[in-house]
Amino acid sequence: MDAGNLKYQFARLSIAEKLIAINVAVFILNGLLTFLLQLSPNILLRWFELPKDFFDFLVQPWSIITYSFFHAGLGHIFWNMVMLYFASRIFLNLFGPRRFINVYFLGVILGGLLFLLSYNIFPAFMGINTSLIGASAGVTAVLIFVCTYIPNQEVRLIFFNVKLWYIGVFFILVDLIQIPTGGNAGGHLSHLGGALLGYIYARQLLKGKDIGEGFSKLLDNLGSMFTKSKKAPMKTVYRKDKSTFKTTVDHDKESRQRKIDAILDKISKSGYESLSKAEKDFLFKAGKE
């Protein structure tokens, strides 16, 4: 398979599938490099993992994001990616990739910050030398988001149906119970940080407020640094026409958004399966834009 075909196949993936592919590629590449070059497993990881010490974090601030692309073992990455795949399928039926990125990476960030705060505030964690890796905070953020946004939607678990809010409560309780009893308190704390972000994001969105807009703008500004800006010729020639066109477009956007809000409100009250085929098709197309 040539590079062009690989690029084409990658472009066809959903945003969640791309994240899964990147995580798997990083896991394989890290394992191969450390084995073939006979390097210590931590020699590469230490530049990307999130340290517990604030001063160490200030030296490598990028680690608040990069820690989420590294995993401790096959079981760790397998279950994270499985959960991400199924949670993202529900999420992307409702919203587009831009909002998915917001929820996922804001969950990663808040999960990392809760880990940092906990290991520098609570006496139980003082003196413990540890660091944080794994996509769990971002995955949990996406999962709890959908569990909060459409709590009464039922999903099939092997032989029976379960409401999403039951699943969300189960995962949060498991993390809370394992903080004092398990050997991965930092990981469970980061899960709770991601869960908190997913819950707050969904609750605010139900009220009509997207708390990820600022993060989207930040990503846009960072992206613009790597692209060449071009001046639009004859900028003021069609000012009047553009104003009229803008008014029409804004009206169309408002009408379209009202229809989306009505459908999402119906999902929240009666579940996704209560939608007609036309409503499902409309929501699916809107989520892809």
Tab-separated table of C-alpha atoms in Angstrom:
chain	number	residue	atom	x	y	z
A	1	MET	CA	0.000	0.000	0.000
A	2	ASP	CA	1.623	3.278	-1.123
A	3	ALA	CA	1.787	6.504	0.878
A	4	GLY	CA	-0.861	8.200	-1.263
A	5	ASN	CA	-3.368	5.440	-0.606
A	6	LEU	CA	-2.608	5.477	3.133
A	7	LYS	CA	-3.182	9.225	3.200
A	8	TYR	CA	-6.493	8.777	1.382
A	9	GLN	CA	-7.638	6.029	3.760
A	10	PHE	CA	-6.662	8.144	6.782
A	11	ALA	CA	-8.589	11.133	5.417
A	12	ARG	CA	-11.744	9.010	5.180
A	13	LEU	CA	-11.688	8.150	8.889
A	14	SER	CA	-13.841	9.989	11.408
A	15	ILE	CA	-12.075	12.288	13.860
A	16	ALA	CA	-12.316	9.623	16.578
A	17	GLU	CA	-10.918	6.930	14.281
A	18	LYS	CA	-8.029	9.245	13.413
A	19	LEU	CA	-7.271	9.701	17.104
A	20	ILE	CA	-7.366	5.934	17.583
A	21	ALA	CA	-4.994	5.431	14.629
A	22	ILE	CA	-2.563	8.041	15.991
A	23	ASN	CA	-2.601	6.509	19.477
A	24	VAL	CA	-1.956	3.024	18.087
A	25	ALA	CA	0.837	4.319	15.826
A	26	VAL	CA	2.526	6.101	18.754
A	27	PHE	CA	2.243	2.964	20.905
A	28	ILE	CA	3.797	0.744	18.223
A	29	LEU	CA	6.508	3.253	17.279
A	30	ASN	CA	7.528	3.834	20.893
A	31	GLY	CA	7.737	0.096	21.521
A	32	LEU	CA	9.767	-0.573	18.369
A	33	LEU	CA	12.253	2.238	18.969
A	34	THR	CA	12.959	1.285	22.573
A	35	PHE	CA	13.369	-2.390	21.599
A	36	LEU	CA	15.441	-2.018	18.426
A	37	LEU	CA	17.754	0.619	19.896
A	38	GLN	CA	17.833	-1.112	23.280
A	39	LEU	CA	16.750	2.040	25.047
A	40	SER	CA	15.178	2.377	28.465
A	41	PRO	CA	11.361	2.468	28.118
A	42	ASN	CA	11.310	5.817	29.928
A	43	ILE	CA	13.965	7.585	27.861
A	44	LEU	CA	11.421	8.774	25.272
A	45	LEU	CA	8.405	8.737	27.531
A	46	ARG	CA	9.836	11.216	30.021
A	47	TRP	CA	9.620	14.010	27.418
A	48	PHE	CA	5.903	13.483	26.862
A	49	GLU	CA	4.442	12.150	30.137
A	50	LEU	CA	2.833	14.552	32.609
A	51	PRO	CA	5.016	14.840	35.741
A	52	LYS	CA	3.434	15.309	39.155
A	53	ASP	CA	5.746	18.172	40.121
A	54	PHE	CA	4.628	21.673	39.061
A	55	PHE	CA	8.163	22.843	38.363
A	56	ASP	CA	8.869	19.814	36.161
A	57	PHE	CA	5.615	20.539	34.331
A	58	LEU	CA	6.646	24.158	33.690
A	59	VAL	CA	9.758	22.849	31.921
A	60	GLN	CA	7.614	20.727	29.561
A	61	PRO	CA	4.164	22.374	29.388
A	62	TRP	CA	3.291	20.461	26.200
A	63	SER	CA	2.933	17.351	28.366
A	64	ILE	CA	-0.568	18.481	29.436
A	65	ILE	CA	-1.609	17.251	25.965
A	66	THR	CA	1.077	14.780	24.877
A	67	TYR	CA	0.656	12.500	27.891
A	68	SER	CA	-2.647	11.354	26.384
A	69	PHE	CA	-0.941	9.760	23.362
A	70	PHE	CA	1.174	7.292	25.383
A	71	HIS	CA	0.045	4.122	27.147
A	72	ALA	CA	1.562	1.768	29.692
A	73	GLY	CA	0.723	-1.498	27.959
A	74	LEU	CA	-1.436	-3.359	25.465
A	75	GLY	CA	-4.388	-3.700	27.836
A	76	HIS	CA	-4.228	-0.001	28.688
A	77	ILE	CA	-4.446	1.202	25.090
A	78	PHE	CA	-6.875	-1.527	24.006
A	79	TRP	CA	-9.626	-0.656	26.495
A	80	ASN	CA	-9.138	3.081	26.055
A	81	MET	CA	-9.511	2.828	22.296
A	82	VAL	CA	-12.505	0.460	22.508
A	83	MET	CA	-14.317	2.881	24.833
A	84	LEU	CA	-13.376	5.829	22.630
A	85	TYR	CA	-14.701	4.091	19.524
A	86	PHE	CA	-18.140	3.288	20.959
A	87	ALA	CA	-18.597	6.587	22.851
A	88	SER	CA	-17.573	8.570	19.776
A	89	ARG	CA	-20.127	6.797	17.572
A	90	ILE	CA	-22.923	8.188	19.745
A	91	PHE	CA	-21.251	11.599	20.041
A	92	LEU	CA	-20.668	12.030	16.307
A	93	ASN	CA	-24.286	11.129	15.560
A	94	LEU	CA	-25.185	14.298	17.453
A	95	PHE	CA	-22.334	16.718	16.798
A	96	GLY	CA	-19.475	17.353	14.411
A	97	PRO	CA	-15.729	16.788	14.768
A	98	ARG	CA	-15.023	20.311	16.020
A	99	ARG	CA	-17.076	19.853	19.183
A	100	PHE	CA	-15.676	16.345	19.625
A	101	ILE	CA	-12.143	17.773	19.651
A	102	ASN	CA	-13.235	20.351	22.224
A	103	VAL	CA	-14.680	17.787	24.613
A	104	TYR	CA	-11.871	15.271	24.170
A	105	PHE	CA	-8.884	17.567	24.611
A	106	LEU	CA	-10.468	19.787	27.258
A	107	GLY	CA	-11.086	16.525	29.132
A	108	VAL	CA	-7.420	15.613	28.685
A	109	ILE	CA	-6.360	19.024	30.009
A	110	LEU	CA	-8.711	19.068	33.011
A	111	GLY	CA	-7.811	15.476	33.849
A	112	GLY	CA	-4.124	16.393	33.788
A	113	LEU	CA	-4.686	19.488	35.942
A	114	LEU	CA	-6.641	17.509	38.548
A	115	PHE	CA	-3.784	14.992	38.665
A	116	LEU	CA	-1.249	17.804	39.191
A	117	LEU	CA	-3.312	19.526	41.881
A	118	SER	CA	-4.059	16.314	43.771
A	119	TYR	CA	-0.431	15.195	43.936
A	120	ASN	CA	0.650	18.605	45.206
A	121	ILE	CA	-2.168	19.232	47.699
A	122	PHE	CA	-3.291	15.995	49.367
A	123	PRO	CA	-0.976	14.477	52.011
A	124	ALA	CA	-1.848	10.955	50.858
A	125	PHE	CA	0.119	11.521	47.638
A	126	MET	CA	3.107	13.393	49.071
A	127	GLY	CA	6.451	11.724	48.413
A	128	ILE	CA	5.096	9.461	45.674
A	129	ASN	CA	7.189	9.563	42.523
A	130	THR	CA	4.830	9.114	39.593
A	131	SER	CA	3.660	10.567	36.288
A	132	LEU	CA	0.560	10.392	34.110
A	133	ILE	CA	0.062	8.810	30.688
A	134	GLY	CA	-2.975	7.539	28.776
A	135	ALA	CA	-6.010	8.842	26.897
A	136	SER	CA	-8.444	7.890	29.657
A	137	ALA	CA	-9.314	11.473	30.697
A	138	GLY	CA	-10.299	12.423	27.142
A	139	VAL	CA	-12.188	9.158	26.610
A	140	THR	CA	-14.065	9.598	29.897
A	141	ALA	CA	-14.947	13.181	28.948
A	142	VAL	CA	-16.593	12.000	25.713
A	143	LEU	CA	-18.385	9.134	27.481
A	144	ILE	CA	-19.776	11.249	30.327
A	145	PHE	CA	-20.743	13.990	27.854
A	146	VAL	CA	-23.090	11.663	25.955
A	147	CYS	CA	-24.331	10.093	29.205
A	148	THR	CA	-25.270	13.575	30.440
A	149	TYR	CA	-26.625	14.971	27.182
A	150	ILE	CA	-28.937	12.053	26.378
A	151	PRO	CA	-29.130	10.223	29.738
A	152	ASN	CA	-32.237	8.185	28.912
A	153	GLN	CA	-30.937	6.872	25.594
A	154	GLU	CA	-30.592	3.086	25.793
A	155	VAL	CA	-27.641	1.130	24.389
A	156	ARG	CA	-27.274	-2.596	23.938
A	157	LEU	CA	-24.861	-4.372	26.307
A	158	ILE	CA	-24.585	-7.998	25.169
A	159	PHE	CA	-28.028	-9.357	26.208
A	160	PHE	CA	-29.900	-6.333	27.552
A	161	ASN	CA	-30.409	-2.593	27.130
A	162	VAL	CA	-29.009	-0.052	29.582
A	163	LYS	CA	-29.642	3.680	29.854
A	164	LEU	CA	-26.571	5.810	29.290
A	165	TRP	CA	-26.753	7.535	32.661
A	166	TYR	CA	-26.417	4.153	34.396
A	167	ILE	CA	-23.177	3.564	32.496
A	168	GLY	CA	-21.854	7.009	33.397
A	169	VAL	CA	-22.603	6.578	37.112
A	170	PHE	CA	-20.996	3.107	37.079
A	171	PHE	CA	-17.686	4.348	35.660
A	172	ILE	CA	-17.520	7.312	38.041
A	173	LEU	CA	-18.191	5.088	41.073
A	174	VAL	CA	-15.511	2.631	39.955
A	175	ASP	CA	-12.948	5.451	39.773
A	176	LEU	CA	-13.963	6.878	43.154
A	177	ILE	CA	-13.716	3.469	44.830
A	178	GLN	CA	-10.318	2.680	43.313
A	179	ILE	CA	-8.546	5.919	44.318
A	180	PRO	CA	-7.739	4.703	47.860
A	181	THR	CA	-7.710	0.971	47.125
A	182	GLY	CA	-6.074	0.610	43.709
A	183	GLY	CA	-2.510	1.192	42.597
A	184	ASN	CA	-3.317	3.858	40.007
A	185	ALA	CA	-4.749	6.756	42.011
A	186	GLY	CA	-3.358	9.343	39.569
A	187	GLY	CA	-5.057	7.683	36.623
A	188	HIS	CA	-8.415	7.508	38.400
A	189	LEU	CA	-8.133	11.173	39.413
A	190	SER	CA	-7.546	12.129	35.789
A	191	HIS	CA	-10.619	10.092	34.801
A	192	LEU	CA	-12.682	12.128	37.259
A	193	GLY	CA	-11.280	15.359	35.799
A	194	GLY	CA	-12.359	14.249	32.333
A	195	ALA	CA	-15.752	13.175	33.664
A	196	LEU	CA	-16.250	16.585	35.291
A	197	LEU	CA	-15.448	18.342	32.020
A	198	GLY	CA	-17.830	16.107	30.042
A	199	TYR	CA	-20.644	16.674	32.545
A	200	ILE	CA	-20.238	20.456	32.712
A	201	TYR	CA	-19.866	20.771	28.928
A	202	ALA	CA	-23.063	18.812	28.283
A	203	ARG	CA	-25.069	20.646	30.951
A	204	GLN	CA	-24.001	24.031	29.618
A	205	LEU	CA	-24.708	22.988	26.045
A	206	LEU	CA	-28.234	21.984	27.029
A	207	LYS	CA	-28.621	25.569	28.241
A	208	GLY	CA	-27.417	26.872	24.886
A	209	LYS	CA	-23.839	27.733	25.907
A	210	ASP	CA	-20.814	26.115	24.270
A	211	ILE	CA	-17.954	26.392	26.788
A	212	GLY	CA	-15.510	25.088	24.166
A	213	GLU	CA	-15.775	28.099	21.837
A	214	GLY	CA	-12.677	29.740	23.306
A	215	PHE	CA	-10.689	26.521	22.891
A	216	SER	CA	-11.821	26.265	19.254
A	217	LYS	CA	-10.658	29.816	18.599
A	218	LEU	CA	-7.302	29.041	20.202
A	219	LEU	CA	-6.876	26.016	17.918
A	220	ASP	CA	-7.850	28.159	14.917
A	221	ASN	CA	-5.257	30.773	15.860
A	222	LEU	CA	-2.573	28.121	16.295
A	223	GLY	CA	-3.521	26.606	12.940
A	224	SER	CA	-3.355	29.989	11.224
A	225	MET	CA	0.286	30.307	12.313
A	226	PHE	CA	1.145	27.441	9.958
A	227	THR	CA	-0.852	28.629	6.973
A	228	LYS	CA	-0.180	31.483	4.613
A	229	SER	CA	-2.732	34.254	4.680
A	230	LYS	CA	-3.744	35.783	1.360
A	231	LYS	CA	-5.350	39.155	0.776
A	232	ALA	CA	-8.716	38.958	-0.900
A	233	PRO	CA	-8.734	41.100	-4.067
A	234	MET	CA	-11.357	43.827	-4.606
A	235	LYS	CA	-12.404	43.590	-0.982
A	236	THR	CA	-14.835	46.530	-0.961
A	237	VAL	CA	-16.314	46.344	-4.464
A	238	TYR	CA	-19.360	44.269	-3.511
A	239	ARG	CA	-19.926	45.589	-0.026
A	240	LYS	CA	-23.664	46.036	-0.424
A	241	ASP	CA	-24.179	42.664	-2.064
A	242	LYS	CA	-22.067	40.982	0.569
A	243	SER	CA	-24.136	42.555	3.319
A	244	THR	CA	-27.333	41.281	1.750
A	245	PHE	CA	-25.791	37.870	1.248
A	246	LYS	CA	-24.584	37.807	4.860
A	247	THR	CA	-28.085	38.631	6.121
A	248	THR	CA	-29.535	35.765	4.090
A	249	VAL	CA	-26.857	33.353	5.284
A	250	ASP	CA	-27.342	34.379	8.925
A	251	HIS	CA	-31.098	33.848	8.589
A	252	ASP	CA	-30.530	30.394	7.074
A	253	LYS	CA	-28.095	29.507	9.854
A	254	GLU	CA	-30.536	30.585	12.540
A	255	SER	CA	-33.351	28.576	10.961
A	256	ARG	CA	-31.108	25.539	10.631
A	257	GLN	CA	-29.881	25.862	14.206
A	258	ARG	CA	-33.450	26.079	15.513
A	259	LYS	CA	-34.244	22.832	13.725
A	260	ILE	CA	-31.130	21.162	15.190
A	261	ASP	CA	-32.013	22.386	18.691
A	262	ALA	CA	-35.553	21.007	18.336
A	263	ILE	CA	-34.228	17.602	17.274
A	264	LEU	CA	-31.666	17.520	20.111
A	265	ASP	CA	-34.367	18.477	22.579
A	266	LYS	CA	-36.481	15.587	21.298
A	267	ILE	CA	-33.516	13.215	21.766
A	268	SER	CA	-32.980	14.473	25.306
A	269	LYS	CA	-36.612	13.817	26.217
A	270	SER	CA	-37.437	10.662	24.249
A	271	GLY	CA	-34.149	9.164	23.043
A	272	TYR	CA	-32.452	8.922	19.663
A	273	GLU	CA	-34.743	6.144	18.432
A	274	SER	CA	-37.764	8.472	18.698
A	275	LEU	CA	-36.504	10.459	15.698
A	276	SER	CA	-37.957	9.964	12.246
A	277	LYS	CA	-35.692	8.882	9.389
A	278	ALA	CA	-35.736	12.425	7.974
A	279	GLU	CA	-34.700	13.872	11.348
A	280	LYS	CA	-31.882	11.324	11.713
A	281	ASP	CA	-30.633	12.090	8.203
A	282	PHE	CA	-30.759	15.832	8.826
A	283	LEU	CA	-28.867	15.511	12.125
A	284	PHE	CA	-26.270	13.201	10.564
A	285	LYS	CA	-25.612	15.645	7.708
A	286	ALA	CA	-25.443	18.593	10.136
A	287	GLY	CA	-22.920	16.759	12.290
A	288	LYS	CA	-20.632	16.188	9.307
A	289	GLU	CA	-20.447	19.891	8.439
